Short mmCIF file of C-alpha atoms in Angstrom, two decimals:
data_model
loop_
_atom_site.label_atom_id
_atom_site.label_comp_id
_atom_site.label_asym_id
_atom_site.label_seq_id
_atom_site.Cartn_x
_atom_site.Cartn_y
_atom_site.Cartn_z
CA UNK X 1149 0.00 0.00 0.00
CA UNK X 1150 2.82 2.05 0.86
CA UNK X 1151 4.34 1.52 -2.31
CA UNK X 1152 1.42 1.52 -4.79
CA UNK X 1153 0.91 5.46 -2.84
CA UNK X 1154 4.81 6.57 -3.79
CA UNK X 1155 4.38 5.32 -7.43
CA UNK X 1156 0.90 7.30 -7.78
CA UNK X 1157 2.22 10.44 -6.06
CA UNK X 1158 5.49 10.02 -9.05
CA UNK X 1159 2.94 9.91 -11.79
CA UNK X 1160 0.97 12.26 -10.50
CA UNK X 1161 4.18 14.92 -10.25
CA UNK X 1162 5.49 13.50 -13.95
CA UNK X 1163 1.97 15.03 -15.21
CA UNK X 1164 2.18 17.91 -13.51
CA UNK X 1165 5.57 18.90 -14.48
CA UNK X 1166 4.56 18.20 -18.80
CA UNK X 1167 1.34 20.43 -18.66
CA UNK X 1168 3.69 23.24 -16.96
CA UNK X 1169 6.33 22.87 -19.60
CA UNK X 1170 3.83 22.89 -22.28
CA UNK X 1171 2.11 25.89 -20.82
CA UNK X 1172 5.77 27.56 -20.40
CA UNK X 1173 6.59 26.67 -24.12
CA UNK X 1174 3.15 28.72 -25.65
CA UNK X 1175 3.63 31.64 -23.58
CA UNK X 1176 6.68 31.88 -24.75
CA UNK X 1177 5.90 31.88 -28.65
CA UNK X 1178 3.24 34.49 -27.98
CA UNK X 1179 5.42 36.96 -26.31
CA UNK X 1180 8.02 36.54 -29.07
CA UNK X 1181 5.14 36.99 -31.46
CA UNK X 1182 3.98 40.57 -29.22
CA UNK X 1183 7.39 41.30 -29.59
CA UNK X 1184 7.66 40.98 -33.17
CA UNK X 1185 4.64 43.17 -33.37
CA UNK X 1186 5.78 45.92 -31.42
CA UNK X 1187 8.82 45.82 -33.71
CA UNK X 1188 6.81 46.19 -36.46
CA UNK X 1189 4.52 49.10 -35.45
CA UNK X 1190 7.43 50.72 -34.10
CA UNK X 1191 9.13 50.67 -37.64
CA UNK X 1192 5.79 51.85 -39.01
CA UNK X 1193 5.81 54.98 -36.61
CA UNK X 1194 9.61 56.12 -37.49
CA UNK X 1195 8.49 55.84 -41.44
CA UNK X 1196 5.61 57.81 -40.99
CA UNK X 1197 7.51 60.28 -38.74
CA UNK X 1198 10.06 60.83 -41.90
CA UNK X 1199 7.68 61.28 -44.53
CA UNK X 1200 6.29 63.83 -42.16
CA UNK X 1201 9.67 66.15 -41.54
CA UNK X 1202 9.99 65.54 -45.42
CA UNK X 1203 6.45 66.79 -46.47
CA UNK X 1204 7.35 69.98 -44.03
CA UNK X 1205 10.56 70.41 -45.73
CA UNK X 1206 8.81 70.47 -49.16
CA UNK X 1207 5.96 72.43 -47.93
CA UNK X 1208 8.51 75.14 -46.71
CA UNK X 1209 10.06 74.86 -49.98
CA UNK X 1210 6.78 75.40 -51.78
CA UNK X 1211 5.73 78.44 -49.59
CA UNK X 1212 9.06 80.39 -50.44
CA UNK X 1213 8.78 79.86 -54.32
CA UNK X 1214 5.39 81.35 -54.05
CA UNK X 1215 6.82 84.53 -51.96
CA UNK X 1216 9.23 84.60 -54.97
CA UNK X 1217 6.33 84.64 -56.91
CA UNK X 1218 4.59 87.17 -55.45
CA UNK X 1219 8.17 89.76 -55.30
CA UNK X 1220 8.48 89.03 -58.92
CA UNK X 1221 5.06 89.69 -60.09
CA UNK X 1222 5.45 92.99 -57.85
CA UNK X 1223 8.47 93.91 -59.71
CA UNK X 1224 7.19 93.25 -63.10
CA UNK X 1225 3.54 95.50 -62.05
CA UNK X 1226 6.35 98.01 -61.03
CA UNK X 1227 8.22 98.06 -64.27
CA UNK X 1228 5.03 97.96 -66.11
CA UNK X 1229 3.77 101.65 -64.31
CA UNK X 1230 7.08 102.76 -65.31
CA UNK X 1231 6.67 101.96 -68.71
CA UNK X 1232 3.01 103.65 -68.87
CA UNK X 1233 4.67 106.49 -67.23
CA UNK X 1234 7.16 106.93 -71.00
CA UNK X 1235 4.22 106.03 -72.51
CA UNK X 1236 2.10 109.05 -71.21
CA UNK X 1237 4.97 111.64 -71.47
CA UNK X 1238 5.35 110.30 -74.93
CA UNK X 1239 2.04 111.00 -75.79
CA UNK X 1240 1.75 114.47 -74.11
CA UNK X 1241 4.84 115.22 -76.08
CA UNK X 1242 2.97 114.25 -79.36
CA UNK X 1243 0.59 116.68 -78.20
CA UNK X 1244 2.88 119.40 -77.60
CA UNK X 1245 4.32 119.04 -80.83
CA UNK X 1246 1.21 118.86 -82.89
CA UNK X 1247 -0.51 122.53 -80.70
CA UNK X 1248 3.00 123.47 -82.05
CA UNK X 1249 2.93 122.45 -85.71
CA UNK X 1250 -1.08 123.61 -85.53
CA UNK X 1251 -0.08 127.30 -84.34
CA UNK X 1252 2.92 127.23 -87.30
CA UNK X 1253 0.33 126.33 -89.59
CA UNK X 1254 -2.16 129.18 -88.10
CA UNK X 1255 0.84 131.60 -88.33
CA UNK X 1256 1.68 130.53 -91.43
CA UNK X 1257 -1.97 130.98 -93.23
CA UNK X 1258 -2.34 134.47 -91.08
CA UNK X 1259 0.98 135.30 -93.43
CA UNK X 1260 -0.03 133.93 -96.92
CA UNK X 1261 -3.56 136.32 -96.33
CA UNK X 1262 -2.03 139.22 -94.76
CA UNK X 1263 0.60 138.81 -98.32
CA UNK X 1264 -2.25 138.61 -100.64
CA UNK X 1265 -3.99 141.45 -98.97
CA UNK X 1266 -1.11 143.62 -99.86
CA UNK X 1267 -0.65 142.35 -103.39
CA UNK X 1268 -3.89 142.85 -103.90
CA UNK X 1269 -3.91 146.68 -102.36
CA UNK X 1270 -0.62 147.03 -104.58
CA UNK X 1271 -2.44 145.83 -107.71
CA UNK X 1272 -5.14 148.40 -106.42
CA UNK X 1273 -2.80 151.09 -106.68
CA UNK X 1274 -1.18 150.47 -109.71
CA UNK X 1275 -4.70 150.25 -111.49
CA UNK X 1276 -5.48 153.43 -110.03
CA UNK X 1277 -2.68 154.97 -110.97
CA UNK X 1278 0.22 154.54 -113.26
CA UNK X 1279 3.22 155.71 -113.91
CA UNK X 1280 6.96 155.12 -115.17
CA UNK X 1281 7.41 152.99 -111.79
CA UNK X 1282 4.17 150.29 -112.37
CA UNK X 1283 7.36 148.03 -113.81
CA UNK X 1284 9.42 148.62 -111.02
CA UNK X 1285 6.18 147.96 -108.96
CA UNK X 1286 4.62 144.77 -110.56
CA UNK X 1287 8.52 143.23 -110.34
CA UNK X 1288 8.22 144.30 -106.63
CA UNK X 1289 4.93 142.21 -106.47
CA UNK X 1290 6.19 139.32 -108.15
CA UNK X 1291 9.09 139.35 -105.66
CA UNK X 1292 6.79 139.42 -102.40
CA UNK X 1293 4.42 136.73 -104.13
CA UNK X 1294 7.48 134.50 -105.10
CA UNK X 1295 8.92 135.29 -101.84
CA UNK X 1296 5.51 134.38 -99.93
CA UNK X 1297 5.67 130.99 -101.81
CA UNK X 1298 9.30 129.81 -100.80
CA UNK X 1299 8.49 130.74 -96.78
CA UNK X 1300 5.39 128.45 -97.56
CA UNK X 1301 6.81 125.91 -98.97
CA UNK X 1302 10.21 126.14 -97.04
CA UNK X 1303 7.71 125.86 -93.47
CA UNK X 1304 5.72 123.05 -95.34
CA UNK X 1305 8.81 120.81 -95.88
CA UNK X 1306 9.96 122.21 -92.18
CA UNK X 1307 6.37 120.43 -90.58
CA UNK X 1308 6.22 117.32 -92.57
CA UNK X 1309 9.65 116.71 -91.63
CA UNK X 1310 8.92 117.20 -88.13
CA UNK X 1311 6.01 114.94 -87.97
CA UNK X 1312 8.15 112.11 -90.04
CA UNK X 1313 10.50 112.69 -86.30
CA UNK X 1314 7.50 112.72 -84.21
CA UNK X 1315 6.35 109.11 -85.88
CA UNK X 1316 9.91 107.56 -86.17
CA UNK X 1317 10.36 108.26 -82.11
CA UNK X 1318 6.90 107.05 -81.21
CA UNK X 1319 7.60 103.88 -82.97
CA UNK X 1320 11.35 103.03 -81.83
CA UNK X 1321 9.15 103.74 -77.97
CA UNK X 1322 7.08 101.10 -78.94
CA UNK X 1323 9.10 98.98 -80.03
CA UNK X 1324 11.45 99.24 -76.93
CA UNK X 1325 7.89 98.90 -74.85
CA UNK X 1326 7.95 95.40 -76.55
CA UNK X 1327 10.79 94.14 -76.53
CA UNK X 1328 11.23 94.94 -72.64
CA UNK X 1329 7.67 93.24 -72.13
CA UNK X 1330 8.87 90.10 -74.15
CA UNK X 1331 11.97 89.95 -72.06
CA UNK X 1332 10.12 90.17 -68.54
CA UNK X 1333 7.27 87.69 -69.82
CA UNK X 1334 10.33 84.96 -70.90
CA UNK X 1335 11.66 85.42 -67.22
CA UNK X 1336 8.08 85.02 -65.58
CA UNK X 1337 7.44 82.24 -67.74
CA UNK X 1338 10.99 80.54 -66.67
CA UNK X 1339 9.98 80.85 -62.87
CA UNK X 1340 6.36 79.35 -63.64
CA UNK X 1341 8.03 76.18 -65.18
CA UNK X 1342 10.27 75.98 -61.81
CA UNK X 1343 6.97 76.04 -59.61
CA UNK X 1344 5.25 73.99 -61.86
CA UNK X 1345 7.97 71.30 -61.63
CA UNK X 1346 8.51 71.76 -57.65
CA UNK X 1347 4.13 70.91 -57.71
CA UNK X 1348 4.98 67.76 -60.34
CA UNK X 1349 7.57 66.86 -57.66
CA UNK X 1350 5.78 66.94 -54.26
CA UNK X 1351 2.42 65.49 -55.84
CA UNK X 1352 4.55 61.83 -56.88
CA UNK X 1353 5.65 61.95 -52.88
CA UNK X 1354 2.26 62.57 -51.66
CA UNK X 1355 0.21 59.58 -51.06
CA UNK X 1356 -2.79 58.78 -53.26
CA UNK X 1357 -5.26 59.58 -50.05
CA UNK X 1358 -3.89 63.15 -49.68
CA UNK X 1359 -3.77 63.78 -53.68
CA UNK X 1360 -7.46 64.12 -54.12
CA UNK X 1361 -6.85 67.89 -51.49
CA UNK X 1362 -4.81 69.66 -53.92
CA UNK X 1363 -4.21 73.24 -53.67
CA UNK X 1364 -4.54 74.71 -57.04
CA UNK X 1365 -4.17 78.49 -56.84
CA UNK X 1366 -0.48 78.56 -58.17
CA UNK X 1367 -1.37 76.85 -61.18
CA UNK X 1368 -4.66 79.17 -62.18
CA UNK X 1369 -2.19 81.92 -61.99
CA UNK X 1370 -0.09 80.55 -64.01
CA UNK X 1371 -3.25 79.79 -66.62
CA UNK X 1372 -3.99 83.73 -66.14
CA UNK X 1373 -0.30 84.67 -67.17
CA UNK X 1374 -0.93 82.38 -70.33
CA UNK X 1375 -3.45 84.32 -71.37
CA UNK X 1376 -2.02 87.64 -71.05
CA UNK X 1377 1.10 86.52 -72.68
CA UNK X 1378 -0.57 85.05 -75.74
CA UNK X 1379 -3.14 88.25 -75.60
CA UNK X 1380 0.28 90.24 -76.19
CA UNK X 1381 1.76 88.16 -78.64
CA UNK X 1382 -1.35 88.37 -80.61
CA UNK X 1383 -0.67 92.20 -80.85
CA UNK X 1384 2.59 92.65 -81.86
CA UNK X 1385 4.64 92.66 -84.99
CA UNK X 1386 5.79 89.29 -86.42
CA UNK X 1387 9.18 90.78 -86.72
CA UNK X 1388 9.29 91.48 -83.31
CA UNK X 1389 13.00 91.01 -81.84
CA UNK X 1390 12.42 88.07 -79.19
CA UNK X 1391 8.41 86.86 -80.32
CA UNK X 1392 9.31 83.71 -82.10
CA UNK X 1393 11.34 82.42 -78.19
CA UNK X 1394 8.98 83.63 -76.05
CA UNK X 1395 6.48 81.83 -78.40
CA UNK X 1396 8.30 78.70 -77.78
CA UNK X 1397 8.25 79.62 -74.24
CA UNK X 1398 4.40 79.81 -73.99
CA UNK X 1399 4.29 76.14 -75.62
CA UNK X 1400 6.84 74.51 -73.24
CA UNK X 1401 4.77 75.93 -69.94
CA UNK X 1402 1.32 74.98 -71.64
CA UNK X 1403 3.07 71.13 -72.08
CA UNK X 1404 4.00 71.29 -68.23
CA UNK X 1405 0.61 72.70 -67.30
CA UNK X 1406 -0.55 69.64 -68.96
CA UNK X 1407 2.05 67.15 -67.73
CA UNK X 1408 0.55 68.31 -64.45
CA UNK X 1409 -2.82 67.08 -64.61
CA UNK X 1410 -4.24 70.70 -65.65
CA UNK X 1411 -6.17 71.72 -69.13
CA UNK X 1412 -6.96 74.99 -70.60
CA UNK X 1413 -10.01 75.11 -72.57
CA UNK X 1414 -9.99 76.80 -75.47
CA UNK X 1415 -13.13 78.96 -76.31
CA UNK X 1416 -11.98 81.25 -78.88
CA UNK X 1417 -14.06 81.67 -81.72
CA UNK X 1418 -16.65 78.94 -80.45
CA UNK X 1419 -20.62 79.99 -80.76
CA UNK X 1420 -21.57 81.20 -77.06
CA UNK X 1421 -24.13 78.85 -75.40
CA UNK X 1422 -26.18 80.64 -72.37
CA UNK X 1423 -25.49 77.11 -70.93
CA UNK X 1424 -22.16 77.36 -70.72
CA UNK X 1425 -20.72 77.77 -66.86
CA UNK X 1426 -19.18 81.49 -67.70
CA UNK X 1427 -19.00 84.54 -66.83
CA UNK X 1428 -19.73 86.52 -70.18
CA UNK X 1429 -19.24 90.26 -71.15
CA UNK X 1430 -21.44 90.83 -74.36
CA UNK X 1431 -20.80 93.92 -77.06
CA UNK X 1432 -22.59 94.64 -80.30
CA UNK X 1433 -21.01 93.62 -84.13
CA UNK X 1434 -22.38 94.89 -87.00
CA UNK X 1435 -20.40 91.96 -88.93
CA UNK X 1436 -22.42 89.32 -86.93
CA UNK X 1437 -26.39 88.43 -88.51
CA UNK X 1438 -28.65 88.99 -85.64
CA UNK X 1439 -28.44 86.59 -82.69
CA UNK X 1440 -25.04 84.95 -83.77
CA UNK X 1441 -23.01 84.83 -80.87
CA UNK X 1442 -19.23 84.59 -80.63
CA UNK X 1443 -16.26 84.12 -77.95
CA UNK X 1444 -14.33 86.91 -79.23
CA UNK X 1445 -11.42 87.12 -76.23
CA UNK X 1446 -10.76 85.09 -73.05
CA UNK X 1447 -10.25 87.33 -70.23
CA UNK X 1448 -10.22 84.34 -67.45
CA UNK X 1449 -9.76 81.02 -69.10
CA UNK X 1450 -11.80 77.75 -67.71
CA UNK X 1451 -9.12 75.29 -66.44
CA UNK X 1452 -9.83 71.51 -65.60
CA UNK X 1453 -8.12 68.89 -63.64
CA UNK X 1454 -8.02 65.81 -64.51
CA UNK X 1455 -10.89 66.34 -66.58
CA UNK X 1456 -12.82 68.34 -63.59
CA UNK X 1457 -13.38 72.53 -63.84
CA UNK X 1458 -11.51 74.16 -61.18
CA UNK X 1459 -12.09 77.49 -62.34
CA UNK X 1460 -15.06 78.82 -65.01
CA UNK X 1461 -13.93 80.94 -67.31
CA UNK X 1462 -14.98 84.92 -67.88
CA UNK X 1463 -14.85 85.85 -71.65
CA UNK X 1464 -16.06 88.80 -74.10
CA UNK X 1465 -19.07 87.42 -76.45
CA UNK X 1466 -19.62 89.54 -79.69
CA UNK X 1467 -23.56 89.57 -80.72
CA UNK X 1468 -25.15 90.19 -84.42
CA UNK X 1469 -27.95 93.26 -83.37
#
């Protein structure tokens, strides 16, 4: 009995001691599994934590280029008032000059009647009464009349030669005016590509969830400067020192604009719908039958992206009467 109660007691223990072993053994595999998952989240956390300080950085980045922006376009708006400031002084000039020529011209007539008056008071007198001096007096005539005609023709020549100056300087002030727009408009356009390749940039490092929040207002200004560029182009000479580049210009930032995801519609000479989402300015045309309507000029041109309108466009709509 003694024994049979040792040998029980021995199994009993042996039992014992395998379920705690086996017990011992999982808990062990599930901390090293915990562990393995706090490793992992932790990894997760220090990623995340980098693309954060880098999204900063580039966001930092981003805000000074549109400062720069912002100084440049002030300095251009500067240059421009300068500009209009030659341009008005030319133009009172002009004016000056033409009261001028207008009085020479007064002064001038005032002398041709006041020179026929007295040839015609000389005839007058030599009707009236003549003598052995009427040949002495009609050569005296002849020689005021002739006389009369040189100063006219001599201030003629004198006025038309002045106006050929007046016409010669208002077009070399023009076509500095251009050529000093063209070269401000190439460096614009040069710092629009930069921004527009810093936004190409930071979108491929966003992730898709954050792409959908985009903040567009850098690229509709860039779409506005488009339009005033090719407005200008439109205007000026074909022989124009500096067109055909800054031409080539406009193309290359119209490509990025698109490489970006962004579209500019173009409206120009498209029949106006009253459906269309814009913002129209209508004027009368006498070349139009009545109730044609026609997109005549883009003031604010309707931009999509990725096939979605971001901003409606405000245009100028000429109307048959």
């Amino acid at each position: 009995m003694k024994y049979l109660v040792i040998i029980l007691t021995i199994i009993i223990g042996g039992v014992v001691n395998i379920h705690a072993q086996a017990d011992t053994s999982s808990l062990k595999d599930q901390l090293q599994k915990l562990s393995s998952e706090i490793q992992a989240v932790q990894y997760s956390s220090d990623s995340l934590k980098m693309k954060m300080e880098q999204l900063v950085s580039k966001d930092e980045t981003l805000q000074r280029s549109v400062n720069n922006v912002a100084n440049i376009n002030s300095l251009l708006q500067t240059k421009i008032d300068s500009l209009s400031q030659k341009v008005e002084k030319s133009e009172l000039d002009i004016v000056g000059l033409d009261q001028q020529l207008n009085s020479q011209k007064e002064a001038l007539s005032g002398e041709i009647s006041e020179t026929r008056e007295t040839t015609n008071q000389s005839i007058s007198a030599l009707d009236d009464a003549l003598s052995k001096n009427t040949l002495y007096w009609i050569i005296a005539v002849l020689a005021v009349g002739l006389l009369s005609i040189l100063a006219f023709l001599f201030l003629r020549r004198k006025v038309t030669d002045n106006q050929s100056s007046i016409n010669e300087s208002l077009a070399n002030t023009r076509k500095e005016l251009e050529q000093e727009a063209i070269r401000l408009d190439e460096k614009l356009i040069g710092v629009m590509e930069t921004q527009l390749k810093v936004i190409q940039e930071e979108r491929k490092a966003q992730p898709e969830s954050q792409q959908e929040e985009q903040d567009h207002s850098l690229a509709l200004k860039v779409a506005d400067e488009i339009v005033r560029i090719e407005k200008n182009i439109s205007r000026m000479d074909e022989g124009t020192k500096g067109l055909k580049q800054l031409s080539k210009a406009v193309g290359r930032i119209r490509d990025n604009f698109a490489a970006n995801g962004y579209e500019m519609v173009d409206m120009i000479g498209k029949p106006f719908d009253d459906g269309m989402k814009v913002t129209a300015n209508f004027r009368p045309d006498d070349s139009l039958e009545p109730g044609v309507k026609i997109i005549t000029r883009i003031i604010k041109p309707q931009v999509n992206y990725k096939g979605e309108m971001i901003q409606s466009a405000q245009v100028e709509v000429s109307q048959g009467d």
